[in-house]
Each structure stands twice: as C-alpha cells, then as structure tokens.
Amino acid sequence: MSWAQDDRGTALVLTLVLAPLLLVALAGVLQLGALRVAAARVRAAADLATLVAVNDQDDAELARSGALRLAADAADVAREYFARELELSAPLLDGAAEDIAAAADVAAYPSAPAYDARTGARYDRPTVRIAADVPVRSPIFGALVLRPVTVLHVIAVSSPR
Amino acid sequence: MKRQSAAATLALLLLMSSPALAWNPFRERPQPPVAAREPDPAPFVAPPPGIYYVTDTYVADVVTSSGPLTTYSTTTVHESTGSYARVLDTVGTGASSAFDGSAFNGRRTLGDGRSVAGTYYENYVLIDGGFVPISVVFFQDDAELARLVAVATRSPAVTASPPSLPSQAARSAAPACCPATRPVPMPASTPPPARPIRAGVSLLPVSAPLSSVEVLRGRAVALWPRAFVDDREVPVLTWALVAGDPGEALVLAGSGGAPFRTSWRRLAPPGAAYDLVFRMEVDLPDTGHRTADARITVIVRSPALEN
C-alpha cells in the first residue's frame, strides 16, 4: 500500500479545512437574521409614527368646511414619535435615535390630492410620509472584513381611510 | 473478451455510418414574394388598467330647465384628441369627494346648496411612453325639482285658492243689451305665504352649516342644529335626531342651546357614510310654530398604512 492510498488522518485535515468556512457561513446567517429583526423593528417604528401623526385633524378647517385636514404639527409629531419608537431599539442602532429621526425626511400633506416629490406617488387623502436611512450595527460583518454598519432604508406612509 | 467485442462493435458502427442529408423537394421552385412590412410609425404602448382612450371629449356643462325640473348635464363631442382618461370618483347628490375643487370646470350646486352628482375623470397624454396626467374634469349628471314646488306641496297655506267660477245667477243677471262680460273673480284675502325655514347643522354655534363632515374615528364632535329664515338665524326651541346612526351619543334630543355630542367608534361600510337627520322646532311670531329637518352626512375615517 502506497502513501497515496493511505487515508488515515484525512478526516482531521478535512475538519481543519472546512470548520472555518462553516463558522463563517454560520456567523453570516446569524448576522443576516439579526439585520432582518432590526429592519422589522425600524419599519414598525416608522409605521407607528406616521399613524400617530395622522390621527389628528385641523379643528378650524373641520368647522369651516367639514373636510378632514391634518393638524399643522403633523410632521413634528411624526418625527417625535419616530425618535421615541427608535429609542426602544437603541442597542441595535449605530447612532442616537433622536439624531436619526432628525435626519429623516418627514413630509406632511395636509390636504388632498397631493403628489410626493420624493416617490412620485399621488395621495388622495391627507398623508404623512417618513423616509429615513437608519444605520444599524452589524459587528459580525465587520469581523468578516465587511461593513460594520448597515444602513436600512425605510419608507412609511399613512393616511386616514 | 467483452471489451474487445464492444470495441469491435463501435468501430463497425463508425465505419458504416453515413451523413443523413435532408432533401428539399421544392428547392427548384421560385420563392413566393414576401410583402415588405412597414415599421410601425410609433411603438404601441398599452395603457395601464383603468385608463382608456378618449373618444368623446368634454365640451361644456349644461343646465336646462323645463317647468319645475332643472337638469344638470354635460355635453360632449364625438372626437378623439389623442388623450386618455380614467374615472377618479363617482359622487352622488350632496356627497363630498376628495377631488372637489380639482376639476377645471368646477362642480355646481343645486338650489338647496348641495353639490350635484356626477363623475370625476382625470385626463392623460402619452409622452415618451408614459401617461402624464394633465387635468381633471367633472361630468355632472343630476336633476332637481324647483324648491317652490316642494314648498307648495309641504305647506298648503301658500297654495292659492282656485278661482271661483261665476255663478249661474250672476250670468243671468247680466243686461241683455250688453255683451256678456265675464266677471273677474276677486281673490279672497289669503294669508301671507309661510316664510321657508332653512335648517342646517354646524360644528360651532356660529360657523356655517355643513352638508357633510369628515371626522376621525373616536373623535368627539358637537353638532349644532341651526335654523334660518331669510338668511337670518332664528333660535331653535328643541331638536331631536330622527334618523341615522348616533354613534356613542348619550342624548338624542335637546334644547337649542345644547349641541348633539357624539363620537363614532365604528367605520361605515366602504363607500358609505352615516346620514343623520335632525328635526328641530322653531316658534317665532313671524314663522309660527314650525318644524324643519336638517341633514348632514358624517364620514368616519381612521388612520391606515399605505403601500
């Protein structure tokens, strides 16, 4: 029997070669799962903020014309609640929740119909829209010579139906 | 032995093989001429669902009166201007629409102040393969009977008594020398016609009456029944909600100094609204004791996410 036909010890070599690859794949899967959870929480934060902002109407316009128009501070309310909701996910964020909310593009369309200059959408009801870039920590990606911070783009739109 | 047999068989097959050539039996015949196809002048772009090619173009709003009947219609001309359109909203009499005020030809109102029924269309032109909205037009389609007829049928006090025919005795008393002249009956003194009462509902004690309101679900609102005679507000003695969903109201009737307070926790079915009818009593020296009904449409909305 020659040395080429001797398979003693190959399992050890195979394990030493494949184990790092398997660990890298496992870490990547875990990081992707964590990012999906973070994305869901950020999206829920934006949705809730727009819903709260739309849930108020202009009393003067209501008495004058009977039509539903958003309150004058709808955009501010949306930004404030976006920051509050993001604060609940602070360990996941790569930045202060208030700073992220302050940098978000919040637009209120008090009356309808209206056109969104950012998305081109047409709104047939009074609408609040949040578009934000939320930086989320991804340390495992950083350890794998990838980006340690992943930016999530989120858009939430709400209007009374 | 098996290997040698297989190799011999394979070699024999390779040596005996010949190419299979196809034979065209019509290769000697001339080819029929193929008509040269002209390219399309413009690429066909299929309109998205809901948008159709316009074949009848708006001309003008028409209001015609025939006796007590007033008809609101729209004239069109059968021609194609190359534009497209889609239906935005179809509204009934008095119903509000999100597109009110967006049509270039506006939306008329009936004699009682309610908006006419009709359909909103949005016009498009095809530019660079995309449909670009250019305008909104309202096609009115409604009719009403004159309010005078309605008032006359409601209040018999204002109907004039039929002229009395001259009696037989009066005709026989006419002198024989003179041609028979028909005596003109003098109408008896009738009471002055009752002044119409216009009833409405407003959201503030001094704001304008509204035909419809949009309120958020669960939001507390106060509806003030109001009455007017000759554009002058008169006090309401009492009011009562006689039709419609009262929502979470605790009191369905009251005096004129108190509003109807309520909120709605349930939305109306899609496309529907709550129609409320208030009956109010007015008692003044110049109007007498009268009742009048006011109608208001309540649209309850609730925040929702958009896709």
PDB file of N, CA, C and O in Angstrom, chain A residues 47-48 50-52 54-59 62-68 112-113 115 122-125 127 156-161, chain B residues 86 88 97-100 102 122 133 136 203-204 207-208 210 212-217 219 221 267 300-307:
ATOM      1  N   ASP A  47     -43.837  53.108  10.825  1.00  0.00           N
ATOM      2  CA  ASP A  47     -45.284  52.957  10.611  1.00  0.00           C
ATOM      3  C   ASP A  47     -46.073  53.560  11.771  1.00  0.00           C
ATOM      4  O   ASP A  47     -47.046  54.290  11.574  1.00  0.00           O
ATOM      5  N   LEU A  48     -45.656  53.245  12.982  1.00  0.00           N
ATOM      6  CA  LEU A  48     -46.372  53.772  14.147  1.00  0.00           C
ATOM      7  C   LEU A  48     -46.306  55.294  14.199  1.00  0.00           C
ATOM      8  O   LEU A  48     -47.280  55.955  14.544  1.00  0.00           O
ATOM      9  N   THR A  50     -46.069  57.436  11.714  1.00  0.00           N
ATOM     10  CA  THR A  50     -46.979  58.057  10.740  1.00  0.00           C
ATOM     11  C   THR A  50     -48.436  57.876  11.151  1.00  0.00           C
ATOM     12  O   THR A  50     -49.257  58.782  10.958  1.00  0.00           O
ATOM     13  N   LEU A  51     -48.756  56.728  11.716  1.00  0.00           N
ATOM     14  CA  LEU A  51     -50.142  56.513  12.155  1.00  0.00           C
ATOM     15  C   LEU A  51     -50.532  57.507  13.248  1.00  0.00           C
ATOM     16  O   LEU A  51     -51.621  58.075  13.230  1.00  0.00           O
ATOM     17  N   VAL A  52     -49.628  57.720  14.196  1.00  0.00           N
ATOM     18  CA  VAL A  52     -49.928  58.665  15.271  1.00  0.00           C
ATOM     19  C   VAL A  52     -50.079  60.072  14.708  1.00  0.00           C
ATOM     20  O   VAL A  52     -50.987  60.822  15.094  1.00  0.00           O
ATOM     21  N   VAL A  54     -51.085  61.014  11.795  1.00  0.00           N
ATOM     22  CA  VAL A  54     -52.311  61.194  11.010  1.00  0.00           C
ATOM     23  C   VAL A  54     -53.547  61.218  11.895  1.00  0.00           C
ATOM     24  O   VAL A  54     -54.585  61.739  11.499  1.00  0.00           O
ATOM     25  N   ASN A  55     -53.424  60.704  13.098  1.00  0.00           N
ATOM     26  CA  ASN A  55     -54.597  60.590  13.971  1.00  0.00           C
ATOM     27  C   ASN A  55     -54.909  61.900  14.682  1.00  0.00           C
ATOM     28  O   ASN A  55     -55.132  61.933  15.890  1.00  0.00           O
ATOM     29  N   ASP A  56     -54.881  62.977  13.953  1.00  0.00           N
ATOM     30  CA  ASP A  56     -55.292  64.272  14.484  1.00  0.00           C
ATOM     31  C   ASP A  56     -55.718  65.119  13.303  1.00  0.00           C
ATOM     32  O   ASP A  56     -55.217  64.928  12.188  1.00  0.00           O
ATOM     33  N   GLN A  57     -56.652  66.018  13.510  1.00  0.00           N
ATOM     34  CA  GLN A  57     -57.118  66.814  12.388  1.00  0.00           C
ATOM     35  C   GLN A  57     -57.263  68.270  12.786  1.00  0.00           C
ATOM     36  O   GLN A  57     -57.333  68.615  13.962  1.00  0.00           O
ATOM     37  N   ASP A  58     -57.308  69.095  11.759  1.00  0.00           N
ATOM     38  CA  ASP A  58     -57.377  70.538  11.933  1.00  0.00           C
ATOM     39  C   ASP A  58     -58.811  70.919  12.318  1.00  0.00           C
ATOM     40  O   ASP A  58     -59.725  70.821  11.497  1.00  0.00           O
ATOM     41  N   ASP A  59     -59.003  71.363  13.557  1.00  0.00           N
ATOM     42  CA  ASP A  59     -60.353  71.682  14.022  1.00  0.00           C
ATOM     43  C   ASP A  59     -60.953  72.872  13.278  1.00  0.00           C
ATOM     44  O   ASP A  59     -62.144  72.883  12.970  1.00  0.00           O
ATOM     45  N   LEU A  62     -62.072  71.788   9.953  1.00  0.00           N
ATOM     46  CA  LEU A  62     -63.247  70.919  10.105  1.00  0.00           C
ATOM     47  C   LEU A  62     -64.505  71.752  10.310  1.00  0.00           C
ATOM     48  O   LEU A  62     -65.547  71.490   9.693  1.00  0.00           O
ATOM     49  N   ALA A  63     -64.427  72.776  11.152  1.00  0.00           N
ATOM     50  CA  ALA A  63     -65.605  73.609  11.392  1.00  0.00           C
ATOM     51  C   ALA A  63     -65.940  74.461  10.178  1.00  0.00           C
ATOM     52  O   ALA A  63     -67.104  74.773   9.928  1.00  0.00           O
ATOM     53  N   ARG A  64     -64.922  74.845   9.419  1.00  0.00           N
ATOM     54  CA  ARG A  64     -65.171  75.732   8.279  1.00  0.00           C
ATOM     55  C   ARG A  64     -65.767  74.987   7.100  1.00  0.00           C
ATOM     56  O   ARG A  64     -66.746  75.417   6.509  1.00  0.00           O
ATOM     57  N   SER A  65     -65.159  73.854   6.752  1.00  0.00           N
ATOM     58  CA  SER A  65     -65.578  73.172   5.530  1.00  0.00           C
ATOM     59  C   SER A  65     -66.060  71.748   5.762  1.00  0.00           C
ATOM     60  O   SER A  65     -66.610  71.147   4.852  1.00  0.00           O
ATOM     61  N   GLY A  66     -65.845  71.215   6.948  1.00  0.00           N
ATOM     62  CA  GLY A  66     -66.228  69.830   7.196  1.00  0.00           C
ATOM     63  C   GLY A  66     -65.236  68.827   6.660  1.00  0.00           C
ATOM     64  O   GLY A  66     -65.437  67.626   6.820  1.00  0.00           O
ATOM     65  N   ALA A  67     -64.177  69.288   6.019  1.00  0.00           N
ATOM     66  CA  ALA A  67     -63.211  68.373   5.406  1.00  0.00           C
ATOM     67  C   ALA A  67     -62.126  68.003   6.404  1.00  0.00           C
ATOM     68  O   ALA A  67     -61.783  68.787   7.294  1.00  0.00           O
ATOM     69  N   LEU A  68     -61.589  66.819   6.228  1.00  0.00           N
ATOM     70  CA  LEU A  68     -60.521  66.349   7.105  1.00  0.00           C
ATOM     71  C   LEU A  68     -59.186  66.852   6.574  1.00  0.00           C
ATOM     72  O   LEU A  68     -58.801  66.552   5.436  1.00  0.00           O
ATOM     73  N   ALA A 112     -55.696  66.894   0.253  1.00  0.00           N
ATOM     74  CA  ALA A 112     -55.552  66.011  -0.914  1.00  0.00           C
ATOM     75  C   ALA A 112     -56.366  66.580  -2.072  1.00  0.00           C
ATOM     76  O   ALA A 112     -57.293  67.352  -1.850  1.00  0.00           O
ATOM     77  N   PRO A 113     -56.024  66.201  -3.285  1.00  0.00           N
ATOM     78  CA  PRO A 113     -54.927  65.316  -3.676  1.00  0.00           C
ATOM     79  C   PRO A 113     -53.578  66.017  -3.633  1.00  0.00           C
ATOM     80  O   PRO A 113     -53.499  67.240  -3.767  1.00  0.00           O
ATOM     81  N   TYR A 115     -49.096  65.300  -4.462  1.00  0.00           N
ATOM     82  CA  TYR A 115     -48.077  64.466  -5.095  1.00  0.00           C
ATOM     83  C   TYR A 115     -46.809  64.497  -4.248  1.00  0.00           C
ATOM     84  O   TYR A 115     -46.397  65.561  -3.793  1.00  0.00           O
ATOM     85  N   ARG A 122     -49.138  59.586  -5.704  1.00  0.00           N
ATOM     86  CA  ARG A 122     -50.244  60.512  -5.569  1.00  0.00           C
ATOM     87  C   ARG A 122     -51.071  60.094  -4.355  1.00  0.00           C
ATOM     88  O   ARG A 122     -51.411  58.919  -4.202  1.00  0.00           O
ATOM     89  N   TYR A 123     -51.385  61.062  -3.509  1.00  0.00           N
ATOM     90  CA  TYR A 123     -52.153  60.782  -2.304  1.00  0.00           C
ATOM     91  C   TYR A 123     -53.534  61.406  -2.442  1.00  0.00           C
ATOM     92  O   TYR A 123     -53.653  62.607  -2.659  1.00  0.00           O
ATOM     93  N   ASP A 124     -54.563  60.584  -2.288  1.00  0.00           N
ATOM     94  CA  ASP A 124     -55.936  61.060  -2.392  1.00  0.00           C
ATOM     95  C   ASP A 124     -56.539  61.385  -1.048  1.00  0.00           C
ATOM     96  O   ASP A 124     -57.723  61.716  -0.973  1.00  0.00           O
ATOM     97  N   ARG A 125     -55.785  61.252  -0.012  1.00  0.00           N
ATOM     98  CA  ARG A 125     -56.215  61.638   1.334  1.00  0.00           C
ATOM     99  C   ARG A 125     -55.050  62.383   1.983  1.00  0.00           C
ATOM    100  O   ARG A 125     -53.901  62.237   1.573  1.00  0.00           O
ATOM    101  N   THR A 127     -51.976  62.953   4.083  1.00  0.00           N
ATOM    102  CA  THR A 127     -50.983  61.877   4.246  1.00  0.00           C
ATOM    103  C   THR A 127     -49.748  62.386   4.984  1.00  0.00           C
ATOM    104  O   THR A 127     -49.378  63.548   4.850  1.00  0.00           O
ATOM    105  N   ALA A 156     -42.385  54.890   5.227  1.00  0.00           N
ATOM    106  CA  ALA A 156     -43.703  54.595   5.785  1.00  0.00           C
ATOM    107  C   ALA A 156     -44.662  55.704   5.381  1.00  0.00           C
ATOM    108  O   ALA A 156     -44.313  56.892   5.437  1.00  0.00           O
ATOM    109  N   VAL A 157     -45.857  55.315   4.957  1.00  0.00           N
ATOM    110  CA  VAL A 157     -46.870  56.274   4.505  1.00  0.00           C
ATOM    111  C   VAL A 157     -48.186  55.923   5.187  1.00  0.00           C
ATOM    112  O   VAL A 157     -48.580  54.759   5.217  1.00  0.00           O
ATOM    113  N   SER A 158     -48.850  56.932   5.708  1.00  0.00           N
ATOM    114  CA  SER A 158     -50.135  56.705   6.365  1.00  0.00           C
ATOM    115  C   SER A 158     -51.105  57.810   6.017  1.00  0.00           C
ATOM    116  O   SER A 158     -50.723  58.976   5.886  1.00  0.00           O
ATOM    117  N   SER A 159     -52.352  57.428   5.855  1.00  0.00           N
ATOM    118  CA  SER A 159     -53.414  58.402   5.602  1.00  0.00           C
ATOM    119  C   SER A 159     -54.711  57.833   6.146  1.00  0.00           C
ATOM    120  O   SER A 159     -54.876  56.614   6.227  1.00  0.00           O
ATOM    121  N   PRO A 160     -55.652  58.701   6.544  1.00  0.00           N
ATOM    122  CA  PRO A 160     -56.929  58.193   7.077  1.00  0.00           C
ATOM    123  C   PRO A 160     -57.802  57.638   5.970  1.00  0.00           C
ATOM    124  O   PRO A 160     -57.956  58.253   4.922  1.00  0.00           O
ATOM    125  N   ARG A 161     -58.386  56.506   6.216  1.00  0.00           N
ATOM    126  CA  ARG A 161     -59.242  55.853   5.236  1.00  0.00           C
ATOM    127  C   ARG A 161     -60.668  55.792   5.723  1.00  0.00           C
ATOM    128  O   ARG A 161     -60.891  55.719   6.918  1.00  0.00           O
TER     129      ARG A 161
ATOM    130  N   ARG B  86     -59.277  58.284 -17.134  1.00  0.00           N
ATOM    131  CA  ARG B  86     -59.729  57.244 -16.209  1.00  0.00           C
ATOM    132  C   ARG B  86     -60.690  57.863 -15.211  1.00  0.00           C
ATOM    133  O   ARG B  86     -60.644  59.072 -14.948  1.00  0.00           O
ATOM    134  N   LEU B  88     -62.017  58.820 -11.743  1.00  0.00           N
ATOM    135  CA  LEU B  88     -61.458  59.050 -10.412  1.00  0.00           C
ATOM    136  C   LEU B  88     -62.475  58.730  -9.323  1.00  0.00           C
ATOM    137  O   LEU B  88     -62.179  58.040  -8.361  1.00  0.00           O
ATOM    138  N   SER B  97     -66.307  64.713  -2.255  1.00  0.00           N
ATOM    139  CA  SER B  97     -65.297  63.887  -2.903  1.00  0.00           C
ATOM    140  C   SER B  97     -63.931  64.471  -2.606  1.00  0.00           C
ATOM    141  O   SER B  97     -63.795  65.677  -2.358  1.00  0.00           O
ATOM    142  N   ALA B  98     -62.950  63.611  -2.638  1.00  0.00           N
ATOM    143  CA  ALA B  98     -61.578  64.100  -2.434  1.00  0.00           C
ATOM    144  C   ALA B  98     -61.125  64.965  -3.587  1.00  0.00           C
ATOM    145  O   ALA B  98     -60.121  65.670  -3.469  1.00  0.00           O
ATOM    146  N   PHE B  99     -61.864  64.947  -4.693  1.00  0.00           N
ATOM    147  CA  PHE B  99     -61.436  65.683  -5.872  1.00  0.00           C
ATOM    148  C   PHE B  99     -62.225  66.987  -6.049  1.00  0.00           C
ATOM    149  O   PHE B  99     -62.097  67.637  -7.076  1.00  0.00           O
ATOM    150  N   ASP B 100     -63.070  67.305  -5.069  1.00  0.00           N
ATOM    151  CA  ASP B 100     -63.779  68.572  -5.143  1.00  0.00           C
ATOM    152  C   ASP B 100     -62.765  69.714  -5.182  1.00  0.00           C
ATOM    153  O   ASP B 100     -61.852  69.783  -4.366  1.00  0.00           O
ATOM    154  N   SER B 102     -60.714  70.216  -7.649  1.00  0.00           N
ATOM    155  CA  SER B 102     -59.588  69.919  -8.527  1.00  0.00           C
ATOM    156  C   SER B 102     -59.975  69.936  -9.998  1.00  0.00           C
ATOM    157  O   SER B 102     -59.093  69.978 -10.851  1.00  0.00           O
ATOM    158  N   GLU B 122     -59.892  61.922 -14.829  1.00  0.00           N
ATOM    159  CA  GLU B 122     -58.559  62.507 -14.966  1.00  0.00           C
ATOM    160  C   GLU B 122     -58.047  62.226 -16.375  1.00  0.00           C
ATOM    161  O   GLU B 122     -58.112  61.086 -16.850  1.00  0.00           O
ATOM    162  N   PRO B 133     -50.623  62.812 -16.262  1.00  0.00           N
ATOM    163  CA  PRO B 133     -51.907  63.461 -16.005  1.00  0.00           C
ATOM    164  C   PRO B 133     -51.831  64.950 -16.330  1.00  0.00           C
ATOM    165  O   PRO B 133     -50.841  65.619 -16.023  1.00  0.00           O
ATOM    166  N   VAL B 136     -58.209  67.428 -14.580  1.00  0.00           N
ATOM    167  CA  VAL B 136     -59.340  66.707 -14.004  1.00  0.00           C
ATOM    168  C   VAL B 136     -60.608  67.424 -14.459  1.00  0.00           C
ATOM    169  O   VAL B 136     -60.671  68.661 -14.433  1.00  0.00           O
ATOM    170  N   LEU B 203     -70.653  72.809  13.101  1.00  0.00           N
ATOM    171  CA  LEU B 203     -69.776  72.253  14.133  1.00  0.00           C
ATOM    172  C   LEU B 203     -69.475  73.246  15.251  1.00  0.00           C
ATOM    173  O   LEU B 203     -68.935  72.868  16.272  1.00  0.00           O
ATOM    174  N   LEU B 204     -69.810  74.492  15.003  1.00  0.00           N
ATOM    175  CA  LEU B 204     -69.662  75.515  16.029  1.00  0.00           C
ATOM    176  C   LEU B 204     -70.975  76.289  16.117  1.00  0.00           C
ATOM    177  O   LEU B 204     -71.744  76.308  15.144  1.00  0.00           O
ATOM    178  N   SER B 207     -70.606  78.903  13.267  1.00  0.00           N
ATOM    179  CA  SER B 207     -69.982  78.621  11.970  1.00  0.00           C
ATOM    180  C   SER B 207     -71.040  78.266  10.930  1.00  0.00           C
ATOM    181  O   SER B 207     -72.216  78.110  11.247  1.00  0.00           O
ATOM    182  N   ALA B 208     -70.579  78.134   9.686  1.00  0.00           N
ATOM    183  CA  ALA B 208     -71.508  77.895   8.587  1.00  0.00           C
ATOM    184  C   ALA B 208     -72.049  76.465   8.661  1.00  0.00           C
ATOM    185  O   ALA B 208     -71.315  75.541   9.007  1.00  0.00           O
ATOM    186  N   LEU B 210     -73.044  72.825   7.454  1.00  0.00           N
ATOM    187  CA  LEU B 210     -72.318  71.927   6.563  1.00  0.00           C
ATOM    188  C   LEU B 210     -73.240  70.823   6.076  1.00  0.00           C
ATOM    189  O   LEU B 210     -74.160  70.416   6.772  1.00  0.00           O
ATOM    190  N   SER B 212     -71.746  67.940   4.947  1.00  0.00           N
ATOM    191  CA  SER B 212     -71.032  66.716   5.309  1.00  0.00           C
ATOM    192  C   SER B 212     -69.804  67.084   6.126  1.00  0.00           C
ATOM    193  O   SER B 212     -69.259  68.188   5.981  1.00  0.00           O
ATOM    194  N   VAL B 213     -69.397  66.153   6.962  1.00  0.00           N
ATOM    195  CA  VAL B 213     -68.184  66.339   7.756  1.00  0.00           C
ATOM    196  C   VAL B 213     -67.385  65.044   7.729  1.00  0.00           C
ATOM    197  O   VAL B 213     -67.954  63.948   7.647  1.00  0.00           O
ATOM    198  N   GLU B 214     -66.078  65.187   7.768  1.00  0.00           N
ATOM    199  CA  GLU B 214     -65.167  64.039   7.874  1.00  0.00           C
ATOM    200  C   GLU B 214     -64.533  64.084   9.255  1.00  0.00           C
ATOM    201  O   GLU B 214     -63.832  65.047   9.578  1.00  0.00           O
ATOM    202  N   VAL B 215     -64.787  63.073  10.041  1.00  0.00           N
ATOM    203  CA  VAL B 215     -64.226  63.046  11.390  1.00  0.00           C
ATOM    204  C   VAL B 215     -63.427  61.768  11.567  1.00  0.00           C
ATOM    205  O   VAL B 215     -63.685  60.756  10.904  1.00  0.00           O
ATOM    206  N   LEU B 216     -62.467  61.845  12.452  1.00  0.00           N
ATOM    207  CA  LEU B 216     -61.673  60.666  12.753  1.00  0.00           C
ATOM    208  C   LEU B 216     -62.426  59.760  13.714  1.00  0.00           C
ATOM    209  O   LEU B 216     -63.231  60.221  14.530  1.00  0.00           O
ATOM    210  N   ARG B 217     -62.154  58.494  13.610  1.00  0.00           N
ATOM    211  CA  ARG B 217     -62.833  57.507  14.447  1.00  0.00           C
ATOM    212  C   ARG B 217     -62.537  57.769  15.926  1.00  0.00           C
ATOM    213  O   ARG B 217     -61.380  57.980  16.306  1.00  0.00           O
ATOM    214  N   ARG B 219     -63.295  60.358  17.603  1.00  0.00           N
ATOM    215  CA  ARG B 219     -63.103  61.763  17.933  1.00  0.00           C
ATOM    216  C   ARG B 219     -64.443  62.365  18.361  1.00  0.00           C
ATOM    217  O   ARG B 219     -65.457  62.196  17.686  1.00  0.00           O
ATOM    218  N   VAL B 221     -67.245  65.010  18.683  1.00  0.00           N
ATOM    219  CA  VAL B 221     -67.688  66.166  17.902  1.00  0.00           C
ATOM    220  C   VAL B 221     -69.000  66.662  18.485  1.00  0.00           C
ATOM    221  O   VAL B 221     -69.753  65.911  19.112  1.00  0.00           O
ATOM    222  N   LEU B 267     -66.478  52.394  11.739  1.00  0.00           N
ATOM    223  CA  LEU B 267     -66.492  52.992  10.416  1.00  0.00           C
ATOM    224  C   LEU B 267     -67.726  52.513   9.670  1.00  0.00           C
ATOM    225  O   LEU B 267     -68.211  51.403   9.900  1.00  0.00           O
ATOM    226  N   VAL B 300     -66.703  58.837   8.653  1.00  0.00           N
ATOM    227  CA  VAL B 300     -65.764  58.497   9.726  1.00  0.00           C
ATOM    228  C   VAL B 300     -64.536  57.847   9.104  1.00  0.00           C
ATOM    229  O   VAL B 300     -64.654  56.891   8.327  1.00  0.00           O
ATOM    230  N   ARG B 301     -63.378  58.389   9.429  1.00  0.00           N
ATOM    231  CA  ARG B 301     -62.135  57.864   8.869  1.00  0.00           C
ATOM    232  C   ARG B 301     -61.197  57.444  10.009  1.00  0.00           C
ATOM    233  O   ARG B 301     -61.326  57.901  11.139  1.00  0.00           O
ATOM    234  N   SER B 302     -60.265  56.592   9.654  1.00  0.00           N
ATOM    235  CA  SER B 302     -59.308  56.101  10.637  1.00  0.00           C
ATOM    236  C   SER B 302     -57.948  55.972   9.970  1.00  0.00           C
ATOM    237  O   SER B 302     -57.863  55.604   8.796  1.00  0.00           O
ATOM    238  N   PRO B 303     -56.889  56.289  10.700  1.00  0.00           N
ATOM    239  CA  PRO B 303     -55.547  56.200  10.095  1.00  0.00           C
ATOM    240  C   PRO B 303     -55.240  54.778   9.629  1.00  0.00           C
ATOM    241  O   PRO B 303     -55.602  53.804  10.304  1.00  0.00           O
ATOM    242  N   ALA B 304     -54.566  54.695   8.512  1.00  0.00           N
ATOM    243  CA  ALA B 304     -54.186  53.399   7.973  1.00  0.00           C
ATOM    244  C   ALA B 304     -52.873  53.558   7.219  1.00  0.00           C
ATOM    245  O   ALA B 304     -52.494  54.669   6.842  1.00  0.00           O
ATOM    246  N   LEU B 305     -52.197  52.458   7.023  1.00  0.00           N
ATOM    247  CA  LEU B 305     -50.937  52.475   6.296  1.00  0.00           C
ATOM    248  C   LEU B 305     -51.205  52.361   4.807  1.00  0.00           C
ATOM    249  O   LEU B 305     -52.133  51.676   4.384  1.00  0.00           O
ATOM    250  N   GLU B 306     -50.375  53.029   4.034  1.00  0.00           N
ATOM    251  CA  GLU B 306     -50.452  52.921   2.584  1.00  0.00           C
ATOM    252  C   GLU B 306     -49.308  52.044   2.103  1.00  0.00           C
ATOM    253  O   GLU B 306     -48.240  52.012   2.715  1.00  0.00           O
ATOM    254  N   ASN B 307     -49.536  51.390   1.014  1.00  0.00           N
ATOM    255  CA  ASN B 307     -48.477  50.554   0.450  1.00  0.00           C
ATOM    256  C   ASN B 307     -47.414  51.433  -0.201  1.00  0.00           C
ATOM    257  O   ASN B 307     -47.732  52.399  -0.835  1.00  0.00           O
TER     258      ASN B 307
END
